[in-house]
XYZ file of N, CA and C in Angstrom:
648
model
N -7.365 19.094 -15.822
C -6.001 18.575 -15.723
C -5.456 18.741 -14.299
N -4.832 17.895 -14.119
C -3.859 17.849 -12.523
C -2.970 18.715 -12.777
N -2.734 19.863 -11.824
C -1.650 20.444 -11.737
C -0.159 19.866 -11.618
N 0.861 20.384 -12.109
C 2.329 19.803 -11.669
C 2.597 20.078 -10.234
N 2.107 20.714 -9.641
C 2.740 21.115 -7.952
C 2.077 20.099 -7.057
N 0.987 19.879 -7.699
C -0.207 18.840 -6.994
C 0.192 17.407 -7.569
N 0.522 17.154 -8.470
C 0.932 15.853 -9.031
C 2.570 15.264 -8.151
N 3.009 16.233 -7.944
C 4.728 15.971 -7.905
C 4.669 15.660 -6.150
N 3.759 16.832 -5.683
C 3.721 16.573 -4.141
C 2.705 15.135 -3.674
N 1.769 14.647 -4.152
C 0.970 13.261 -4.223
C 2.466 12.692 -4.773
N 3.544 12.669 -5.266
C 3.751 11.627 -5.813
C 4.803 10.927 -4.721
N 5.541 12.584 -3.779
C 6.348 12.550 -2.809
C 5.823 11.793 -1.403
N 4.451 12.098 -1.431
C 3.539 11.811 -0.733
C 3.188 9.893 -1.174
N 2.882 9.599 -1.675
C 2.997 8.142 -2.490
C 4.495 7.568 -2.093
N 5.701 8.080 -2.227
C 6.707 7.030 -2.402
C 6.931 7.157 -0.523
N 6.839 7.977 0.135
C 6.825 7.797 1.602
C 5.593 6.625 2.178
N 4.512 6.622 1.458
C 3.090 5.140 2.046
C 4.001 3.879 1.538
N 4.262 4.106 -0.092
C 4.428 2.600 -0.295
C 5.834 2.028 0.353
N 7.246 3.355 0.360
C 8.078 2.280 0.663
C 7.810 1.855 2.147
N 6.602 1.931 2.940
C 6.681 1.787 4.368
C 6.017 -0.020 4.086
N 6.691 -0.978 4.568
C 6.669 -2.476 4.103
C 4.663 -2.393 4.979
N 3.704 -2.646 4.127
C 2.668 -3.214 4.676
C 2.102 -4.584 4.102
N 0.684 -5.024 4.125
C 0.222 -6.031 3.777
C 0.783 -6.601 2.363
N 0.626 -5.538 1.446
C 1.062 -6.330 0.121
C 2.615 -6.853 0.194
N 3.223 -5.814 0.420
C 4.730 -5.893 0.586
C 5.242 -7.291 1.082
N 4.249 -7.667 2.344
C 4.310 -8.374 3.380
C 4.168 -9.956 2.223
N 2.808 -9.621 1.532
C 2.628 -10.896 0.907
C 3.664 -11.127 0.071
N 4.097 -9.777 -0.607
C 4.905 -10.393 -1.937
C 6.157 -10.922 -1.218
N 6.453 -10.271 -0.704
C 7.558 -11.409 0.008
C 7.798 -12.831 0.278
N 6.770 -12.723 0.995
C 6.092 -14.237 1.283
C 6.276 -14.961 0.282
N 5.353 -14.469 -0.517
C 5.924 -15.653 -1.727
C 6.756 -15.901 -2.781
N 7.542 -14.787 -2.487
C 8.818 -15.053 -3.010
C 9.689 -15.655 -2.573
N 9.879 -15.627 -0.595
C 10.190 -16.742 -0.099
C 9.722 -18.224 0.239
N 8.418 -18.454 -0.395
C 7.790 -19.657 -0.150
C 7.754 -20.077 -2.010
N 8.149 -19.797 -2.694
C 7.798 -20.234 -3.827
C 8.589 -19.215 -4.973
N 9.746 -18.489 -4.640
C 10.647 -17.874 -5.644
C 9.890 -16.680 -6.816
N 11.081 -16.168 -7.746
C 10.595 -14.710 -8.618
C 8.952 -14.875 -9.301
N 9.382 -16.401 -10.044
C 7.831 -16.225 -10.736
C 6.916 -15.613 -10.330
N 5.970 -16.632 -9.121
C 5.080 -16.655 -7.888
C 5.023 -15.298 -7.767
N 6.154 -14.712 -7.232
C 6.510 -13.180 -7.032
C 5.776 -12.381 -7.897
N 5.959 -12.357 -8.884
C 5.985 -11.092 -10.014
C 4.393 -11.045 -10.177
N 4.103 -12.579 -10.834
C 2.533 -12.727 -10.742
C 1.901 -12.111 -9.442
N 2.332 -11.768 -8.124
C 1.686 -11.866 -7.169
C 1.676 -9.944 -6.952
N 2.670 -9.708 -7.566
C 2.993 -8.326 -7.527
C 1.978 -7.349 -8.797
N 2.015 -8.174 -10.067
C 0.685 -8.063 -10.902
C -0.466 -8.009 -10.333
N -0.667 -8.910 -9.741
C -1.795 -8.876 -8.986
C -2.495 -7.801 -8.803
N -1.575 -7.434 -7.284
C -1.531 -6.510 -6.501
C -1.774 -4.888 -6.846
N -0.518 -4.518 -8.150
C -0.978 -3.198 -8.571
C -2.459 -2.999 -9.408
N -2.882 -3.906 -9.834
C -4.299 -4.518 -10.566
C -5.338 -3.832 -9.496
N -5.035 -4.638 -8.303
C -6.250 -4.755 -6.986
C -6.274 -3.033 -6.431
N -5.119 -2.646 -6.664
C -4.780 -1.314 -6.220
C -4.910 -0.103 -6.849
N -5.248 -0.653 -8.365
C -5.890 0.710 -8.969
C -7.211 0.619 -8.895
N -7.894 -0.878 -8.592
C -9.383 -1.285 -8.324
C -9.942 -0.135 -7.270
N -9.241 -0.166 -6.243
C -9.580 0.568 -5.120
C -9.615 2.232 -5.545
N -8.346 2.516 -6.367
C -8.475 3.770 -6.804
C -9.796 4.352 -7.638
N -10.212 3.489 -8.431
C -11.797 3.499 -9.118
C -12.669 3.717 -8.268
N -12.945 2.657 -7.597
C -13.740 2.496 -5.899
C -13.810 4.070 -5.597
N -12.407 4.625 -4.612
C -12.521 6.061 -4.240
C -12.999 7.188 -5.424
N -12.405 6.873 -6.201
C -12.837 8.450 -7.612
C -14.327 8.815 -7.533
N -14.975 6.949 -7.678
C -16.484 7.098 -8.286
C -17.068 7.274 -6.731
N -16.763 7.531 -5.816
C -17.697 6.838 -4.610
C -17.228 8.019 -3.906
N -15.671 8.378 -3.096
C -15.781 9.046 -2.139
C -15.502 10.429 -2.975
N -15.135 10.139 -3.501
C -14.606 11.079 -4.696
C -15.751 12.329 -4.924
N -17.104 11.562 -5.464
C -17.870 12.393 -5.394
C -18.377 12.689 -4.615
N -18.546 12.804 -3.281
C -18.807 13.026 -1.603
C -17.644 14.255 -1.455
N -16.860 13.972 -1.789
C -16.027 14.764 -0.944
C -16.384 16.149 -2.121
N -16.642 16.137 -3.345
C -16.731 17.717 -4.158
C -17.874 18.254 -3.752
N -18.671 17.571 -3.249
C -19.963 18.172 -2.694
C -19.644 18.691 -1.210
N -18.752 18.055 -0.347
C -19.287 18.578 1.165
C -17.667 18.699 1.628
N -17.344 19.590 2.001
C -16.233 19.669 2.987
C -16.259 18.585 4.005
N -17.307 18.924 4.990
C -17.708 18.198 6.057
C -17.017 16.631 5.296
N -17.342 16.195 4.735
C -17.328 15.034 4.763
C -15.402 14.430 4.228
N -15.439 15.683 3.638
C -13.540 15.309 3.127
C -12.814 15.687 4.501
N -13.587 16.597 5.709
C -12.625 16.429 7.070
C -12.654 15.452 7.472
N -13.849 14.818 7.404
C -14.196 13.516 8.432
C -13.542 11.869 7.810
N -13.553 12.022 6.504
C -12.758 11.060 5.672
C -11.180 11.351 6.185
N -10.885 12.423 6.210
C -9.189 12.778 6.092
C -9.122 12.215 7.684
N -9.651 12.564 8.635
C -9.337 12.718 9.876
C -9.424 10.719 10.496
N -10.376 10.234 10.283
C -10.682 8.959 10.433
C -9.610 8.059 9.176
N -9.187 8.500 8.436
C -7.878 7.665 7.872
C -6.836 8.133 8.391
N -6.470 9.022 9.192
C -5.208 9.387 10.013
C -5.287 8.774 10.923
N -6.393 8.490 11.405
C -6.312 8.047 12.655
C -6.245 6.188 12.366
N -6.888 5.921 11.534
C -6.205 4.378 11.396
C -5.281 4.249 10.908
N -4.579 5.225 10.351
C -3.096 5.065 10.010
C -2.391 5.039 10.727
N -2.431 5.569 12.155
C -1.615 5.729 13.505
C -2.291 4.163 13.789
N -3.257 3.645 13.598
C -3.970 2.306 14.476
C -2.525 1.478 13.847
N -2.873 1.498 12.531
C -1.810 0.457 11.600
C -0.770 0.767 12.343
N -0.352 1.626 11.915
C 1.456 1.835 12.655
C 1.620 1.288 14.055
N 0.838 1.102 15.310
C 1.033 0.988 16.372
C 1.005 -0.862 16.256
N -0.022 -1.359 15.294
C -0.337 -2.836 15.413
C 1.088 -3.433 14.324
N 1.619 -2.627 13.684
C 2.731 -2.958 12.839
C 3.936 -3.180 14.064
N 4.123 -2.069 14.776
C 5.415 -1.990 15.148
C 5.161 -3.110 16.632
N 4.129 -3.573 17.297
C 3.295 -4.405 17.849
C 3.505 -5.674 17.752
N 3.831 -5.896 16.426
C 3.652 -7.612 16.029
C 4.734 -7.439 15.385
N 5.840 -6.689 15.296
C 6.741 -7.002 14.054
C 7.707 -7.681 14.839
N 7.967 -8.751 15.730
C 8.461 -10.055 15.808
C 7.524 -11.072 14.988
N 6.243 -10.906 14.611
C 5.501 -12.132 14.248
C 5.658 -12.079 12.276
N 6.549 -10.990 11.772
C 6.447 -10.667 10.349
C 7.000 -11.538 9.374
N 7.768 -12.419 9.845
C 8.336 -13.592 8.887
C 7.550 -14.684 8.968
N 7.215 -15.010 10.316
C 5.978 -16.422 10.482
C 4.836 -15.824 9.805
N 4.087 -14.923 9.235
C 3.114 -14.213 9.238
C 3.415 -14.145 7.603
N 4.325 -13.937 6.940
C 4.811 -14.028 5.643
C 4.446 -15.233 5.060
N 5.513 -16.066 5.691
C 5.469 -17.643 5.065
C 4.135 -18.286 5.129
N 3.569 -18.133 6.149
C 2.085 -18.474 6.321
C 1.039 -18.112 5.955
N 1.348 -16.820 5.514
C 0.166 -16.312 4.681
C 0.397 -16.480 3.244
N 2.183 -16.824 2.733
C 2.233 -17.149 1.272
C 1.891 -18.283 1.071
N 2.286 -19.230 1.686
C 2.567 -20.766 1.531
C 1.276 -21.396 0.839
N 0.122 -20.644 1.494
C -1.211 -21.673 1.694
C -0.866 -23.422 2.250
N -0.906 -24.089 1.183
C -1.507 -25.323 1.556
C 0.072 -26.170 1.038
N 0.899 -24.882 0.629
C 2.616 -25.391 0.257
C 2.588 -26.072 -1.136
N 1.619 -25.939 -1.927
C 1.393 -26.238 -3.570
C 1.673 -24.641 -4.105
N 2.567 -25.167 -5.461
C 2.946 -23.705 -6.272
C 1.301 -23.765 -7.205
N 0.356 -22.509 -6.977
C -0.511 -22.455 -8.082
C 0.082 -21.793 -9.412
N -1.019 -21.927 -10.082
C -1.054 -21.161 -11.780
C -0.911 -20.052 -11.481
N -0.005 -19.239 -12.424
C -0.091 -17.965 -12.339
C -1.527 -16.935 -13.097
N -2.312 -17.341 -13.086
C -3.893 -16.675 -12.680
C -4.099 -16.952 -11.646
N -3.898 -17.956 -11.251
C -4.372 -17.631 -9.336
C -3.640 -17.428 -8.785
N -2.202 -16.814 -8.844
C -1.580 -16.247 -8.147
C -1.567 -14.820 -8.390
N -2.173 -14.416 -9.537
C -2.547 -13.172 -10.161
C -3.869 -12.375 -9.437
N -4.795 -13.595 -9.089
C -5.734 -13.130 -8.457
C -5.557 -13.041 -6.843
N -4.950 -13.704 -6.586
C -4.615 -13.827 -5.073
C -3.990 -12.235 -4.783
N -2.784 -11.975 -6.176
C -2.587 -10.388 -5.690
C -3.734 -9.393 -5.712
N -4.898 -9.797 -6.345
C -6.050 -9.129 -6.560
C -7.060 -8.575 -5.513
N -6.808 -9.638 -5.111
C -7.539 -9.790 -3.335
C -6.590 -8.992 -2.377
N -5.411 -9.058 -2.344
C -4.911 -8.575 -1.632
C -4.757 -7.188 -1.280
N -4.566 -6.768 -2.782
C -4.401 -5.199 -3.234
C -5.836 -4.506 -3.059
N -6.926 -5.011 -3.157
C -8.545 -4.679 -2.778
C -8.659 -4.678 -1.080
N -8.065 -5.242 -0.516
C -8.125 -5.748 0.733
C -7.376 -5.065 1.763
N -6.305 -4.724 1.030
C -4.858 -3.614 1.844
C -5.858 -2.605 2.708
N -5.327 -2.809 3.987
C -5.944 -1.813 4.583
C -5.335 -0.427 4.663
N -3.735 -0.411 4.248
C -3.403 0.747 4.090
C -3.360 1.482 2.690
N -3.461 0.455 1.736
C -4.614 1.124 0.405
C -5.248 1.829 0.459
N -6.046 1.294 1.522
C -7.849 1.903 1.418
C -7.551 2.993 2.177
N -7.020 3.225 3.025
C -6.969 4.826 4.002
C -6.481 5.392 3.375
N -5.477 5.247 2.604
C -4.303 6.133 1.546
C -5.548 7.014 0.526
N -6.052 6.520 0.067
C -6.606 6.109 -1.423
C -8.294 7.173 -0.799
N -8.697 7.100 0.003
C -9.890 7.045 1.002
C -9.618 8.698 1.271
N -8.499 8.662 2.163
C -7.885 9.612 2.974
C -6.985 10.778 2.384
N -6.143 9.776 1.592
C -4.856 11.221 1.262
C -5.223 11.604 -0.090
N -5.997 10.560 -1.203
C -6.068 10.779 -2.528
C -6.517 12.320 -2.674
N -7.959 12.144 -1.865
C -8.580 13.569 -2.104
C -7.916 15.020 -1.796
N -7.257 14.961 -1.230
C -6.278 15.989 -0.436
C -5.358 16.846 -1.844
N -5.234 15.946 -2.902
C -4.132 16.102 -4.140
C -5.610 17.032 -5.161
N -6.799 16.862 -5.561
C -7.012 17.370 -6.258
C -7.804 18.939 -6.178
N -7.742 19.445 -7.609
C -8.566 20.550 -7.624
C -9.560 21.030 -7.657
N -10.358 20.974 -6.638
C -12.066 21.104 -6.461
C -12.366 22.612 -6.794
N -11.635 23.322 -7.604
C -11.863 24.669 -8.186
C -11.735 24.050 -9.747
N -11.524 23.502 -9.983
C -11.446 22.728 -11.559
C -12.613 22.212 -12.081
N -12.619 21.055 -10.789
C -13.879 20.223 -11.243
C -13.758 19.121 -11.668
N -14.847 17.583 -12.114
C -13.900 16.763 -12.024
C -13.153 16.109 -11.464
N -13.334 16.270 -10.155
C -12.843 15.607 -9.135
C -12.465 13.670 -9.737
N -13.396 12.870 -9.737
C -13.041 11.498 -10.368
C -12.538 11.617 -11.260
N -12.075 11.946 -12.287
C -11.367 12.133 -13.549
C -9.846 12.657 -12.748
N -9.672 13.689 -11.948
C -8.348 13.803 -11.008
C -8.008 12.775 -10.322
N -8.578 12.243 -9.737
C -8.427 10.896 -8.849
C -7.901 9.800 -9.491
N -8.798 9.400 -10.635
C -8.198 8.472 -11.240
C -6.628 8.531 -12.490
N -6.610 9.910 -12.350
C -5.120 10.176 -13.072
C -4.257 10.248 -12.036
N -4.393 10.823 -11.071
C -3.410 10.421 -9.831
C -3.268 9.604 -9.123
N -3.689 8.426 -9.104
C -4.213 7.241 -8.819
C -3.222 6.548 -9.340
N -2.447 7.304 -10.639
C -1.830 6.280 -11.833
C -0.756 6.115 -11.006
N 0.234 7.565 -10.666
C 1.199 7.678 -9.609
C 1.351 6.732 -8.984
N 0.845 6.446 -7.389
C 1.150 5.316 -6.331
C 1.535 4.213 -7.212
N 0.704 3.639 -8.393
C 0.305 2.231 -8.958
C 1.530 2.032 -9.667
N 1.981 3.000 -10.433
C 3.852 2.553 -10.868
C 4.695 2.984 -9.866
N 4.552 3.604 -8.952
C 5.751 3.372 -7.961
C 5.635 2.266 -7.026
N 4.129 1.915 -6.641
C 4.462 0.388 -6.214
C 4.698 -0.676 -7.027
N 4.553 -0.506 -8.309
C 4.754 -1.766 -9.282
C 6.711 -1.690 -9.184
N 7.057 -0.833 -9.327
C 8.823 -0.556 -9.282
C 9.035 -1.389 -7.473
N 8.408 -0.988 -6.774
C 9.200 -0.796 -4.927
C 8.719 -2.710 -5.108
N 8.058 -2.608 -5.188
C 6.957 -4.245 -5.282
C 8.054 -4.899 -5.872
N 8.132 -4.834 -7.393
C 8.919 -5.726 -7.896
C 10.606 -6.264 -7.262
N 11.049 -4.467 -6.919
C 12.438 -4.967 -6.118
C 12.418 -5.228 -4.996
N 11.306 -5.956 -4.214
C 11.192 -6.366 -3.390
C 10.883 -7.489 -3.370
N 9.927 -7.995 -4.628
C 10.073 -9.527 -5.072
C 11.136 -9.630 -5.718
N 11.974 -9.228 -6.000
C 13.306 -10.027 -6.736
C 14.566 -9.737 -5.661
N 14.083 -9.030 -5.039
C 15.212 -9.215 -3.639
C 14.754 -10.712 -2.901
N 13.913 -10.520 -2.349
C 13.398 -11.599 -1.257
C 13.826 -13.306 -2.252
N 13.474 -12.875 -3.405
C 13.299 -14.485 -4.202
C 15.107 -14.436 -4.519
N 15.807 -13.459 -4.258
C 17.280 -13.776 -4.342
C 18.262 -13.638 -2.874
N 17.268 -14.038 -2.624
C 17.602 -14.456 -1.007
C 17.098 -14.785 0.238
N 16.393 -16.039 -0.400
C 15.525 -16.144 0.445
C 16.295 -17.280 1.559
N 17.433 -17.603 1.421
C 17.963 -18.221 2.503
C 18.171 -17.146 3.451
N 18.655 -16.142 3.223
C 19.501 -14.815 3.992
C 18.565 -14.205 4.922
N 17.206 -14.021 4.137
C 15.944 -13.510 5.195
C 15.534 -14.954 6.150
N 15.500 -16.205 5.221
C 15.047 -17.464 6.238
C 15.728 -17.371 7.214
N 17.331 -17.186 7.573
C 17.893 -17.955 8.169
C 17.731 -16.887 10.038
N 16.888 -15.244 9.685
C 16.794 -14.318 11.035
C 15.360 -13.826 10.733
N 15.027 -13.980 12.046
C 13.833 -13.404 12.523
C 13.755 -11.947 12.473
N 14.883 -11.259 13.147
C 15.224 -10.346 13.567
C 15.271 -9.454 12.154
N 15.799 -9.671 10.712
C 16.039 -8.854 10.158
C 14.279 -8.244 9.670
N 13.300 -9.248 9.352
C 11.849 -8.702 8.988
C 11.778 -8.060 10.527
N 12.447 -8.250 11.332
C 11.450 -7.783 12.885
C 11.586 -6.548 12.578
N 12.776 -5.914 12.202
C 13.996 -4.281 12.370
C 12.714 -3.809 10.822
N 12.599 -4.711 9.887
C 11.693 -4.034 8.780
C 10.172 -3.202 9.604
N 9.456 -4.134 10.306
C 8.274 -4.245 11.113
C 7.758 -2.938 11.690
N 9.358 -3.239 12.482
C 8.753 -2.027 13.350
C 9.405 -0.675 12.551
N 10.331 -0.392 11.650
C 10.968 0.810 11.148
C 9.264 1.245 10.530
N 8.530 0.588 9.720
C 7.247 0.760 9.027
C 6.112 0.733 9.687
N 6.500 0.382 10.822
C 4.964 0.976 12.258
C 5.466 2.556 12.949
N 6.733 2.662 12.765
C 6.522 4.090 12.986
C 6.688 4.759 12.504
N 7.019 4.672 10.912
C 6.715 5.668 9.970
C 5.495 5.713 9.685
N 4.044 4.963 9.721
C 2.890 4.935 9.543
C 2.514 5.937 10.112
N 2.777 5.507 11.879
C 2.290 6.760 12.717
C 2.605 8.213 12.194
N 3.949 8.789 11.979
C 4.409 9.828 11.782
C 3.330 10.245 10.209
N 2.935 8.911 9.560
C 2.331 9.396 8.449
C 0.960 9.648 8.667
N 0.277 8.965 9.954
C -1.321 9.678 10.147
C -0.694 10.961 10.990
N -0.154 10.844 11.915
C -0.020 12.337 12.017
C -0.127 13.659 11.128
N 0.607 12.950 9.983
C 0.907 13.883 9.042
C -0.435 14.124 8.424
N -1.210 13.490 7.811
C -2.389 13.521 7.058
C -3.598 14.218 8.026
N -3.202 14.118 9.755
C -4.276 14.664 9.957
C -4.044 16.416 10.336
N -2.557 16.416 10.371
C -2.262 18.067 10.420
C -1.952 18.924 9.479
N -2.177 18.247 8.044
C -2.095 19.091 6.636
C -3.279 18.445 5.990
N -3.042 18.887 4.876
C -3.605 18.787 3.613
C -4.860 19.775 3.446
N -5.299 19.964 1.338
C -5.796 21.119 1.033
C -7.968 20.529 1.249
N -7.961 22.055 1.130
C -9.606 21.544 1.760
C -10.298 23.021 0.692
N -9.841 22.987 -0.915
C -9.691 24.395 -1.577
C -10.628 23.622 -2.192
């Protein structure tokens, strides 16, 4: 079983990654401003889908690497801090380009699809998140009890965490954007001020991951 001190701090730890606006965030927006709530929600389904995918991925794979070797849970922890500072620097970098970069990556070809392929499109996305994968890669292991045992069986119960607090941050973020999507169309500037606030909380967050966490 996951401890409560270890569950509650991953979870504090979780709502500081997701509310920082990245790729998914980025998409669901998108198509909530290129194609309104529906599009949205399906796309946000998707997404938490693709994102517990990845959580499986880490349990069964790094998961068991890391109960066997220290060595290898420093070198995992340390190399996802450090692309977490990469992200944050290329976030706060381009965040004039975050609304053209939205619409264009929602729009596709400017046809509304079925919601299965907009289901899967969040699928891809949420598999694809590069700050998923460092999170998930990097910070997951940090939360469990390698005096227990079981390590993948911890992983994938804490795993559950991130996946309903981004399904909550996700959703009011597709039903914001799709209830106003004139208000975000009409300034560049307001996704720019999002952009960069979430390129340097990234940084502050590989910092963080590479000067804590447990190694018990």
């Amino acid at each position: 079983m996951v401890s409560m001190d270890r569950l509650l701090a991953f979870a504090a730890m979780s709502l500081l990654v997701i509310v920082i606006p990245g790729p998914s965030v980025l998409f669901v927006i998108g198509r909530a401003l290129a194609h309104g709530r529906r599009t949205a929600m399906a796309t946000v389904l998707g997404n938490v889908v693709g994102s517990y995918l990845l959580v499986v991925a880490v349990a069964l794979g790094v998961g068991t690497l890391v109960e066997r070797s220290v060595a290898v849970f420093v070198t995992v922890k340390l190399a996802g801090a450090a692309y977490l500072m990469y992200l944050g620097v290329q976030a706060y970098r381009h965040r004039k380009d975050m609304k053209a970069s939205a619409i264009r990556a929602a729009a596709g070809k400017g046809e509304r699809r079925g919601d299965l392929r907009t289901v899967a499109d969040g699928v891809i996305v949420g598999v694809t998140n590069p700050k998923g994968i460092v999170f998930f890669a990097a910070v997951l292991p940090q939360f469990v009890d390698h005096s227990a045992g079981g390590l993948p069986g911890q992983m994938l119960i804490l795993g559950l965490v991130p996946i309903c607090i981004g399904l909550v941050t996700d959703t009011l973020w597709g039903l914001t954007a799709s209830a106003a999507r004139t208000w975000f169309a009409r300034s560049d500037r307001r996704l720019s001020m999002i952009g960069g606030a979430g390129g340097f909380a990234m940084i502050g967050l590989g910092v963080t991951v590479a000067a804590t966490g447990r190694a018990d």
